[in-house]
Amino acid sequence: MEISLTEENYMKAIFSLQLNADEVVSNSRLAEHFNTRAASATDMLQRLADKKLVHYKKYQGVTLTTKGHKLAVHIVRRHRLWEVFLYEKLQFKWDEVHDLAEQLEHIQSEELTNRLDKFLNHPKCDPHGDPIPDKKGQIRSDLAKPLTHIIQKGYYRITRVTDHSKSFLNYLTEQNICIGDVVKLEEINAYDASCKLKTTGGQIVFLSQKAASHILAEFKK
Amino acid sequence: MEISLTEENYMKAIFSLQLNADEVVSNSRLAEHFNTRAASATDMLQRLADKKLVHYKKYQGVTLTTKGHKLAVHIVRRHRLWEVFLYEKLQFKWDEVHDLAEQLEHIQSEELTNRLDKFLNHPKCDPHGDPIPDKKGQIRSDLAKPLTHIIQKGYYRITRVTDHSKSFLNYLTEQNICIGDVVKLEEINAYDASCKLKTTGGQIVFLSQKAASHILAEFKK
DNA sequence: AAAAATAATTAGACTAGTCTAAATTATGAG
DNA sequence: CTCATAATTTAGACTAGTCTAATTATTTTT
Ligand SMILES: [Mn+2]
Ligand SMILES: [Mn+2]
Ligand SMILES: [Mn+2]
Ligand SMILES: [Mn+2]
């Protein structure tokens, strides 16, 4: 069955807007995500339902079918592999890769995806620390928590960011915070959920709740 | 100005259907090339004329404007660079790269094209021996002639093929004929323009007029 | 439980790109 | 040069994807 570029984008959006699988995604969230009108989203959801990619009941929002979930994960895999390619091989910055990967993810070829994966040495994560689904669609589970959820001071490895906007990524770069870095969490302010940490380079950085909430880290044994 | 994927395909087709620049390309050749109806081609040509990409007079066919020529060459550059990437880095065979490059050539990013070029070490030719235009759109001129135009026996380097069909490329692979090989042209039959040559590996291969006409070679000093 | 506010759907229109069928222009054989 | 044929263009219709405006359903408030 033919899946159009637009349909692929919707599938990926539904997948990434739901925090846990089978969370219902509303029409309005999709419309907002695509900067389009609710009527257009309705139209598309009905189309996707016809293709058995989503469960759709009028006024109730959508969830992915098994088939739809498989497709969405597959597109995410392509997206993240291309991001690794752009970052590792073409030396793009981590704030530049997303927009290009948005285009590249629609190149239709199973074989290409798998060869790219091999060429890149089967990377586990993309430049933002997002896990790359394997050939079968399996996604490695992730133990990292947002800095805002950490209650114990100490050493943590930064493994992932959940805001991919240029402004956020540039801010982190300026603060010398990179994926993979081990930082020392020195202060946790219960009052406003902000924190203070020492970077790999030794600088002291203060992070607001907003920034900290988008940085995932795991305890360094 | 926005150029759609379809418009890009038409521009590239016009460019590659004309043997010498400013050769007029007819409506029917384009319709045939895209396996579409003449009415659709007319529609598109009028659209391209509106965008000042082609010179179009009713019933007279089209040629590229300066602006259109620039655009077409640019798309050809992207196509051929991606072919090199697929061939060199992902180990696709020379008969597999074209279809994928047809998709990849539409990724819109000047920066990506130039970085890919650099990553591949500024290749001169794609896997079929077709020259890759440089950043400015300059195309290296090509001294090679079809085997059917060669009158002198001797040693020749195979530099390019002009039929990109899987069946032709597979045929050459079976006969052990590759781009870059130096072959010994041992017989030239004036009667049917067929020829006989000895490959790098020492095999004797007979080539029909049809096959020989799509193999370009240059004299080996 | 009804009214008000919000969210979602439908109806109808528009563009890009395609098609078929009909009309028009060019060509080339006699 | 004229008429038949081939090539091209136009007219009108269809699909995907979008929009606005109007309608309907759900949720929240009172
Ligand atoms: Mn991304
Ligand atoms: Mn990413
Ligand atoms: Mn090609
Ligand atoms: Mn080629």
mmCIF file of N, CA, C and O in Angstrom, chain B residues 131-216:
data_model
loop_
_atom_site.group_PDB
_atom_site.id
_atom_site.type_symbol
_atom_site.label_atom_id
_atom_site.label_comp_id
_atom_site.label_asym_id
_atom_site.label_seq_id
_atom_site.Cartn_x
_atom_site.Cartn_y
_atom_site.Cartn_z
ATOM 1 N N PRO B 131 30.103 12.787 -15.810
ATOM 2 C CA PRO B 131 30.827 13.829 -15.077
ATOM 3 C C PRO B 131 29.925 14.539 -14.073
ATOM 4 O O PRO B 131 28.739 14.744 -14.327
ATOM 5 N N ILE B 132 30.492 14.904 -12.938
ATOM 6 C CA ILE B 132 29.743 15.591 -11.891
ATOM 7 C C ILE B 132 30.014 17.085 -11.984
ATOM 8 O O ILE B 132 31.155 17.512 -11.842
ATOM 9 N N PRO B 133 28.963 17.875 -12.218
ATOM 10 C CA PRO B 133 29.155 19.325 -12.287
ATOM 11 C C PRO B 133 29.714 19.829 -10.962
ATOM 12 O O PRO B 133 29.370 19.300 -9.906
ATOM 13 N N ASP B 134 30.572 20.867 -11.016
ATOM 14 C CA ASP B 134 31.103 21.402 -9.767
ATOM 15 C C ASP B 134 30.114 22.382 -9.142
ATOM 16 O O ASP B 134 29.032 22.625 -9.679
ATOM 17 N N LYS B 135 30.492 22.924 -7.998
ATOM 18 C CA LYS B 135 29.652 23.839 -7.237
ATOM 19 C C LYS B 135 29.046 24.943 -8.119
ATOM 20 O O LYS B 135 27.934 25.383 -7.914
ATOM 21 N N LYS B 136 29.842 25.397 -9.084
ATOM 22 C CA LYS B 136 29.386 26.497 -9.944
ATOM 23 C C LYS B 136 28.585 26.020 -11.151
ATOM 24 O O LYS B 136 28.145 26.826 -11.967
ATOM 25 N N GLY B 137 28.447 24.702 -11.296
ATOM 26 C CA GLY B 137 27.688 24.186 -12.424
ATOM 27 C C GLY B 137 28.534 23.868 -13.639
ATOM 28 O O GLY B 137 28.023 23.529 -14.701
ATOM 29 N N GLN B 138 29.853 23.974 -13.461
ATOM 30 C CA GLN B 138 30.766 23.675 -14.564
ATOM 31 C C GLN B 138 30.844 22.162 -14.772
ATOM 32 O O GLN B 138 31.031 21.427 -13.804
ATOM 33 N N ILE B 139 30.734 21.725 -16.007
ATOM 34 C CA ILE B 139 30.857 20.293 -16.312
ATOM 35 C C ILE B 139 32.114 20.045 -17.120
ATOM 36 O O ILE B 139 32.302 20.632 -18.190
ATOM 37 N N ARG B 140 32.977 19.181 -16.582
ATOM 38 C CA ARG B 140 34.220 18.824 -17.281
ATOM 39 C C ARG B 140 33.878 18.240 -18.650
ATOM 40 O O ARG B 140 33.036 17.348 -18.751
ATOM 41 N N SER B 141 34.543 18.700 -19.690
ATOM 42 C CA SER B 141 34.210 18.136 -21.001
ATOM 43 C C SER B 141 34.869 16.775 -21.134
ATOM 44 O O SER B 141 35.839 16.446 -20.465
ATOM 45 N N ASP B 142 34.332 16.014 -22.021
ATOM 46 C CA ASP B 142 34.554 14.587 -22.067
ATOM 47 C C ASP B 142 35.056 14.232 -23.460
ATOM 48 O O ASP B 142 34.391 14.491 -24.461
ATOM 49 N N LEU B 143 36.249 13.655 -23.514
ATOM 50 C CA LEU B 143 36.843 13.356 -24.820
ATOM 51 C C LEU B 143 36.451 11.987 -25.358
ATOM 52 O O LEU B 143 36.716 11.671 -26.515
ATOM 53 N N ALA B 144 35.829 11.213 -24.504
ATOM 54 C CA ALA B 144 35.548 9.824 -24.888
ATOM 55 C C ALA B 144 34.524 9.730 -26.022
ATOM 56 O O ALA B 144 33.639 10.566 -26.142
ATOM 57 N N LYS B 145 34.680 8.689 -26.838
ATOM 58 C CA LYS B 145 33.764 8.439 -27.951
ATOM 59 C C LYS B 145 33.146 7.057 -27.796
ATOM 60 O O LYS B 145 33.756 6.166 -27.208
ATOM 61 N N PRO B 146 31.962 6.851 -28.342
ATOM 62 C CA PRO B 146 31.375 5.505 -28.320
ATOM 63 C C PRO B 146 32.282 4.540 -29.077
ATOM 64 O O PRO B 146 32.927 4.934 -30.056
ATOM 65 N N LEU B 147 32.327 3.308 -28.644
ATOM 66 C CA LEU B 147 33.159 2.309 -29.322
ATOM 67 C C LEU B 147 32.814 2.231 -30.801
ATOM 68 O O LEU B 147 33.681 1.974 -31.639
ATOM 69 N N THR B 148 31.559 2.499 -31.120
ATOM 70 C CA THR B 148 31.136 2.435 -32.527
ATOM 71 C C THR B 148 31.755 3.534 -33.393
ATOM 72 O O THR B 148 31.673 3.475 -34.610
ATOM 73 N N HIS B 149 32.337 4.544 -32.757
ATOM 74 C CA HIS B 149 32.945 5.629 -33.536
ATOM 75 C C HIS B 149 34.449 5.473 -33.665
ATOM 76 O O HIS B 149 35.119 6.322 -34.262
ATOM 77 N N ILE B 150 34.989 4.411 -33.099
ATOM 78 C CA ILE B 150 36.441 4.230 -33.122
ATOM 79 C C ILE B 150 36.833 3.419 -34.352
ATOM 80 O O ILE B 150 36.198 2.405 -34.658
ATOM 81 N N ILE B 151 37.851 3.901 -35.069
ATOM 82 C CA ILE B 151 38.237 3.216 -36.311
ATOM 83 C C ILE B 151 39.578 2.504 -36.195
ATOM 84 O O ILE B 151 39.905 1.647 -37.001
ATOM 85 N N GLN B 152 40.319 2.887 -35.149
ATOM 86 C CA GLN B 152 41.663 2.335 -34.991
ATOM 87 C C GLN B 152 41.672 1.268 -33.893
ATOM 88 O O GLN B 152 41.262 1.552 -32.763
ATOM 89 N N LYS B 153 42.183 0.078 -34.182
ATOM 90 C CA LYS B 153 42.345 -0.922 -33.129
ATOM 91 C C LYS B 153 43.376 -0.445 -32.110
ATOM 92 O O LYS B 153 44.151 0.467 -32.400
ATOM 93 N N GLY B 154 43.390 -1.066 -30.951
ATOM 94 C CA GLY B 154 44.409 -0.687 -29.971
ATOM 95 C C GLY B 154 43.853 -0.693 -28.558
ATOM 96 O O GLY B 154 42.808 -1.293 -28.299
ATOM 97 N N TYR B 155 44.565 -0.042 -27.637
ATOM 98 C CA TYR B 155 44.173 -0.039 -26.237
ATOM 99 C C TYR B 155 43.342 1.193 -25.908
ATOM 100 O O TYR B 155 43.729 2.316 -26.245
ATOM 101 N N TYR B 156 42.230 0.957 -25.251
ATOM 102 C CA TYR B 156 41.328 2.069 -24.900
ATOM 103 C C TYR B 156 40.876 1.920 -23.453
ATOM 104 O O TYR B 156 40.694 0.803 -22.957
ATOM 105 N N ARG B 157 40.670 3.063 -22.820
ATOM 106 C CA ARG B 157 40.136 3.050 -21.454
ATOM 107 C C ARG B 157 38.634 3.311 -21.501
ATOM 108 O O ARG B 157 38.176 4.287 -22.103
ATOM 109 N N ILE B 158 37.864 2.439 -20.884
ATOM 110 C CA ILE B 158 36.417 2.615 -20.833
ATOM 111 C C ILE B 158 36.093 3.637 -19.757
ATOM 112 O O ILE B 158 36.502 3.469 -18.605
ATOM 113 N N THR B 159 35.414 4.719 -20.157
ATOM 114 C CA THR B 159 35.223 5.807 -19.196
ATOM 115 C C THR B 159 33.771 6.100 -18.847
ATOM 116 O O THR B 159 33.496 6.803 -17.889
ATOM 117 N N ARG B 160 32.840 5.544 -19.642
ATOM 118 C CA ARG B 160 31.458 5.983 -19.421
ATOM 119 C C ARG B 160 30.489 5.098 -20.169
ATOM 120 O O ARG B 160 30.827 4.538 -21.198
ATOM 121 N N VAL B 161 29.279 4.959 -19.620
ATOM 122 C CA VAL B 161 28.211 4.264 -20.348
ATOM 123 C C VAL B 161 27.030 5.215 -20.498
ATOM 124 O O VAL B 161 26.796 6.064 -19.638
ATOM 125 N N THR B 162 26.298 5.071 -21.591
ATOM 126 C CA THR B 162 25.195 6.014 -21.817
ATOM 127 C C THR B 162 23.825 5.343 -21.733
ATOM 128 O O THR B 162 22.809 5.969 -21.970
ATOM 129 N N ASP B 163 23.818 4.071 -21.398
ATOM 130 C CA ASP B 163 22.553 3.388 -21.106
ATOM 131 C C ASP B 163 22.630 2.981 -19.635
ATOM 132 O O ASP B 163 23.562 2.293 -19.232
ATOM 133 N N HIS B 164 21.680 3.441 -18.829
ATOM 134 C CA HIS B 164 21.751 3.167 -17.395
ATOM 135 C C HIS B 164 20.779 2.076 -16.966
ATOM 136 O O HIS B 164 20.516 1.896 -15.782
ATOM 137 N N SER B 165 20.216 1.370 -17.926
ATOM 138 C CA SER B 165 19.235 0.337 -17.579
ATOM 139 C C SER B 165 19.924 -0.817 -16.868
ATOM 140 O O SER B 165 21.086 -1.135 -17.125
ATOM 141 N N LYS B 166 19.191 -1.423 -15.955
ATOM 142 C CA LYS B 166 19.719 -2.571 -15.219
ATOM 143 C C LYS B 166 20.189 -3.657 -16.160
ATOM 144 O O LYS B 166 21.238 -4.261 -15.964
ATOM 145 N N SER B 167 19.409 -3.893 -17.223
ATOM 146 C CA SER B 167 19.757 -5.021 -18.097
ATOM 147 C C SER B 167 21.094 -4.776 -18.795
ATOM 148 O O SER B 167 21.921 -5.689 -18.893
ATOM 149 N N PHE B 168 21.317 -3.554 -19.246
ATOM 150 C CA PHE B 168 22.595 -3.257 -19.900
ATOM 151 C C PHE B 168 23.757 -3.333 -18.903
ATOM 152 O O PHE B 168 24.781 -3.968 -19.169
ATOM 153 N N LEU B 169 23.573 -2.728 -17.740
ATOM 154 C CA LEU B 169 24.657 -2.706 -16.743
ATOM 155 C C LEU B 169 24.985 -4.119 -16.254
ATOM 156 O O LEU B 169 26.151 -4.472 -16.065
ATOM 157 N N ASN B 170 23.942 -4.930 -16.085
ATOM 158 C CA ASN B 170 24.195 -6.315 -15.675
ATOM 159 C C ASN B 170 24.932 -7.094 -16.755
ATOM 160 O O ASN B 170 25.805 -7.911 -16.466
ATOM 161 N N TYR B 171 24.559 -6.826 -17.997
ATOM 162 C CA TYR B 171 25.220 -7.473 -19.126
ATOM 163 C C TYR B 171 26.710 -7.160 -19.114
ATOM 164 O O TYR B 171 27.562 -8.061 -19.220
ATOM 165 N N LEU B 172 27.036 -5.877 -18.921
ATOM 166 C CA LEU B 172 28.458 -5.499 -18.880
ATOM 167 C C LEU B 172 29.172 -6.167 -17.707
ATOM 168 O O LEU B 172 30.300 -6.634 -17.838
ATOM 169 N N THR B 173 28.503 -6.209 -16.562
ATOM 170 C CA THR B 173 29.116 -6.844 -15.395
ATOM 171 C C THR B 173 29.420 -8.312 -15.686
ATOM 172 O O THR B 173 30.501 -8.812 -15.381
ATOM 173 N N GLU B 174 28.470 -8.983 -16.317
ATOM 174 C CA GLU B 174 28.684 -10.391 -16.681
ATOM 175 C C GLU B 174 29.854 -10.559 -17.626
ATOM 176 O O GLU B 174 30.594 -11.538 -17.555
ATOM 177 N N GLN B 175 30.016 -9.589 -18.545
ATOM 178 C CA GLN B 175 31.116 -9.658 -19.506
ATOM 179 C C GLN B 175 32.415 -9.138 -18.895
ATOM 180 O O GLN B 175 33.426 -9.039 -19.593
ATOM 181 N N ASN B 176 32.357 -8.757 -17.597
ATOM 182 C CA ASN B 176 33.551 -8.246 -16.923
ATOM 183 C C ASN B 176 34.072 -6.952 -17.506
ATOM 184 O O ASN B 176 35.282 -6.750 -17.625
ATOM 185 N N ILE B 177 33.145 -6.085 -17.847
ATOM 186 C CA ILE B 177 33.543 -4.773 -18.356
ATOM 187 C C ILE B 177 33.149 -3.714 -17.326
ATOM 188 O O ILE B 177 31.990 -3.623 -16.951
ATOM 189 N N CYS B 178 34.142 -2.960 -16.847
ATOM 190 C CA CYS B 178 33.896 -1.943 -15.829
ATOM 191 C C CYS B 178 34.464 -0.602 -16.266
ATOM 192 O O CYS B 178 35.401 -0.544 -17.064
ATOM 193 N N ILE B 179 33.881 0.454 -15.674
ATOM 194 C CA ILE B 179 34.415 1.799 -15.894
ATOM 195 C C ILE B 179 35.875 1.835 -15.419
ATOM 196 O O ILE B 179 36.192 1.333 -14.347
ATOM 197 N N GLY B 180 36.745 2.410 -16.232
ATOM 198 C CA GLY B 180 38.149 2.535 -15.846
ATOM 199 C C GLY B 180 39.020 1.437 -16.443
ATOM 200 O O GLY B 180 40.235 1.600 -16.530
ATOM 201 N N ASP B 181 38.415 0.353 -16.852
ATOM 202 C CA ASP B 181 39.193 -0.746 -17.432
ATOM 203 C C ASP B 181 39.867 -0.325 -18.739
ATOM 204 O O ASP B 181 39.306 0.440 -19.515
ATOM 205 N N VAL B 182 41.066 -0.871 -18.946
ATOM 206 C CA VAL B 182 41.701 -0.688 -20.251
ATOM 207 C C VAL B 182 41.504 -1.980 -21.035
ATOM 208 O O VAL B 182 41.832 -3.054 -20.557
ATOM 209 N N VAL B 183 40.885 -1.861 -22.189
ATOM 210 C CA VAL B 183 40.621 -3.047 -23.010
ATOM 211 C C VAL B 183 41.370 -2.936 -24.336
ATOM 212 O O VAL B 183 41.716 -1.841 -24.773
ATOM 213 N N LYS B 184 41.582 -4.093 -24.940
ATOM 214 C CA LYS B 184 42.242 -4.075 -26.246
ATOM 215 C C LYS B 184 41.184 -4.299 -27.319
ATOM 216 O O LYS B 184 40.501 -5.337 -27.330
ATOM 217 N N LEU B 185 41.007 -3.308 -28.169
ATOM 218 C CA LEU B 185 40.024 -3.406 -29.247
ATOM 219 C C LEU B 185 40.683 -4.177 -30.382
ATOM 220 O O LEU B 185 41.632 -3.696 -31.007
ATOM 221 N N GLU B 186 40.195 -5.391 -30.592
ATOM 222 C CA GLU B 186 40.906 -6.279 -31.512
ATOM 223 C C GLU B 186 40.277 -6.382 -32.883
ATOM 224 O O GLU B 186 40.924 -6.765 -33.845
ATOM 225 N N GLU B 187 38.978 -6.104 -32.957
ATOM 226 C CA GLU B 187 38.296 -6.228 -34.250
ATOM 227 C C GLU B 187 37.213 -5.189 -34.357
ATOM 228 O O GLU B 187 36.462 -4.983 -33.400
ATOM 229 N N ILE B 188 37.133 -4.541 -35.490
ATOM 230 C CA ILE B 188 36.073 -3.578 -35.742
ATOM 231 C C ILE B 188 35.414 -3.997 -37.044
ATOM 232 O O ILE B 188 36.044 -4.002 -38.096
ATOM 233 N N ASN B 189 34.171 -4.382 -36.955
ATOM 234 C CA ASN B 189 33.492 -4.888 -38.156
ATOM 235 C C ASN B 189 32.656 -3.800 -38.794
ATOM 236 O O ASN B 189 31.601 -3.416 -38.294
ATOM 237 N N ALA B 190 33.139 -3.317 -39.908
ATOM 238 C CA ALA B 190 32.454 -2.221 -40.597
ATOM 239 C C ALA B 190 31.043 -2.639 -41.002
ATOM 240 O O ALA B 190 30.107 -1.832 -40.972
ATOM 241 N N TYR B 191 30.890 -3.902 -41.337
ATOM 242 C CA TYR B 191 29.612 -4.409 -41.840
ATOM 243 C C TYR B 191 28.449 -4.078 -40.915
ATOM 244 O O TYR B 191 27.475 -3.452 -41.306
ATOM 245 N N ASP B 192 28.543 -4.481 -39.602
ATOM 246 C CA ASP B 192 27.422 -4.273 -38.681
ATOM 247 C C ASP B 192 27.821 -3.431 -37.462
ATOM 248 O O ASP B 192 27.087 -3.360 -36.490
ATOM 249 N N ALA B 193 28.974 -2.795 -37.543
ATOM 250 C CA ALA B 193 29.460 -1.928 -36.461
ATOM 251 C C ALA B 193 29.613 -2.669 -35.146
ATOM 252 O O ALA B 193 29.554 -2.073 -34.068
ATOM 253 N N SER B 194 29.767 -3.970 -35.219
ATOM 254 C CA SER B 194 30.059 -4.734 -34.000
ATOM 255 C C SER B 194 31.570 -4.737 -33.778
ATOM 256 O O SER B 194 32.326 -4.324 -34.651
ATOM 257 N N CYS B 195 31.997 -5.172 -32.612
ATOM 258 C CA CYS B 195 33.439 -5.244 -32.385
ATOM 259 C C CYS B 195 33.793 -6.370 -31.416
ATOM 260 O O CYS B 195 32.915 -6.954 -30.784
ATOM 261 N N LYS B 196 35.072 -6.637 -31.333
ATOM 262 C CA LYS B 196 35.577 -7.681 -30.457
ATOM 263 C C LYS B 196 36.659 -7.038 -29.614
ATOM 264 O O LYS B 196 37.484 -6.291 -30.139
ATOM 265 N N LEU B 197 36.650 -7.322 -28.312
ATOM 266 C CA LEU B 197 37.727 -6.761 -27.496
ATOM 267 C C LEU B 197 38.186 -7.750 -26.447
ATOM 268 O O LEU B 197 37.492 -8.709 -26.118
ATOM 269 N N LYS B 198 39.375 -7.502 -25.937
ATOM 270 C CA LYS B 198 39.930 -8.321 -24.870
ATOM 271 C C LYS B 198 39.847 -7.508 -23.586
ATOM 272 O O LYS B 198 40.317 -6.369 -23.518
ATOM 273 N N THR B 199 39.221 -8.080 -22.550
ATOM 274 C CA THR B 199 39.045 -7.345 -21.305
ATOM 275 C C THR B 199 40.318 -7.356 -20.476
ATOM 276 O O THR B 199 41.274 -8.079 -20.800
ATOM 277 N N THR B 200 40.290 -6.594 -19.398
ATOM 278 C CA THR B 200 41.402 -6.564 -18.459
ATOM 279 C C THR B 200 41.735 -7.969 -17.985
ATOM 280 O O THR B 200 42.891 -8.341 -17.845
ATOM 281 N N GLY B 201 40.698 -8.759 -17.752
ATOM 282 C CA GLY B 201 40.906 -10.124 -17.272
ATOM 283 C C GLY B 201 41.334 -11.090 -18.370
ATOM 284 O O GLY B 201 41.562 -12.263 -18.115
ATOM 285 N N GLY B 202 41.407 -10.622 -19.613
ATOM 286 C CA GLY B 202 41.877 -11.467 -20.696
ATOM 287 C C GLY B 202 40.781 -12.125 -21.508
ATOM 288 O O GLY B 202 41.044 -12.762 -22.531
ATOM 289 N N GLN B 203 39.528 -11.996 -21.064
ATOM 290 C CA GLN B 203 38.436 -12.607 -21.844
ATOM 291 C C GLN B 203 38.207 -11.870 -23.162
ATOM 292 O O GLN B 203 38.427 -10.671 -23.256
ATOM 293 N N ILE B 204 37.722 -12.642 -24.120
ATOM 294 C CA ILE B 204 37.347 -12.049 -25.406
ATOM 295 C C ILE B 204 35.839 -11.806 -25.381
ATOM 296 O O ILE B 204 35.067 -12.701 -25.040
ATOM 297 N N VAL B 205 35.452 -10.584 -25.715
ATOM 298 C CA VAL B 205 34.029 -10.248 -25.699
ATOM 299 C C VAL B 205 33.609 -9.680 -27.049
ATOM 300 O O VAL B 205 34.294 -8.835 -27.610
ATOM 301 N N PHE B 206 32.483 -10.168 -27.547
ATOM 302 C CA PHE B 206 31.913 -9.613 -28.779
ATOM 303 C C PHE B 206 30.799 -8.650 -28.399
ATOM 304 O O PHE B 206 29.955 -8.994 -27.557
ATOM 305 N N LEU B 207 30.834 -7.510 -29.021
ATOM 306 C CA LEU B 207 29.798 -6.528 -28.705
ATOM 307 C C LEU B 207 29.024 -6.137 -29.949
ATOM 308 O O LEU B 207 29.617 -5.810 -30.983
ATOM 309 N N SER B 208 27.713 -6.149 -29.842
ATOM 310 C CA SER B 208 26.862 -5.719 -30.955
ATOM 311 C C SER B 208 26.952 -4.211 -31.103
ATOM 312 O O SER B 208 27.413 -3.516 -30.187
ATOM 313 N N GLN B 209 26.480 -3.720 -32.217
ATOM 314 C CA GLN B 209 26.411 -2.271 -32.444
ATOM 315 C C GLN B 209 25.673 -1.629 -31.297
ATOM 316 O O GLN B 209 26.108 -0.618 -30.746
ATOM 317 N N LYS B 210 24.548 -2.229 -30.919
ATOM 318 C CA LYS B 210 23.712 -1.642 -29.879
ATOM 319 C C LYS B 210 24.482 -1.469 -28.570
ATOM 320 O O LYS B 210 24.487 -0.392 -27.979
ATOM 321 N N ALA B 211 25.147 -2.545 -28.146
ATOM 322 C CA ALA B 211 25.903 -2.475 -26.894
ATOM 323 C C ALA B 211 27.083 -1.518 -27.024
ATOM 324 O O ALA B 211 27.285 -0.640 -26.173
ATOM 325 N N ALA B 212 27.835 -1.659 -28.104
ATOM 326 C CA ALA B 212 29.053 -0.852 -28.285
ATOM 327 C C ALA B 212 28.737 0.641 -28.331
ATOM 328 O O ALA B 212 29.513 1.477 -27.860
ATOM 329 N N SER B 213 27.567 0.977 -28.858
ATOM 330 C CA SER B 213 27.225 2.400 -28.994
ATOM 331 C C SER B 213 27.017 3.074 -27.642
ATOM 332 O O SER B 213 27.059 4.293 -27.542
ATOM 333 N N HIS B 214 26.777 2.275 -26.611
ATOM 334 C CA HIS B 214 26.553 2.851 -25.278
ATOM 335 C C HIS B 214 27.781 2.793 -24.378
ATOM 336 O O HIS B 214 27.705 3.078 -23.192
ATOM 337 N N ILE B 215 28.916 2.389 -24.949
ATOM 338 C CA ILE B 215 30.153 2.332 -24.176
ATOM 339 C C ILE B 215 31.110 3.384 -24.739
ATOM 340 O O ILE B 215 31.456 3.350 -25.915
ATOM 341 N N LEU B 216 31.499 4.321 -23.868
ATOM 342 C CA LEU B 216 32.427 5.358 -24.320
ATOM 343 C C LEU B 216 33.836 5.021 -23.835
ATOM 344 O O LEU B 216 34.023 4.522 -22.726
#
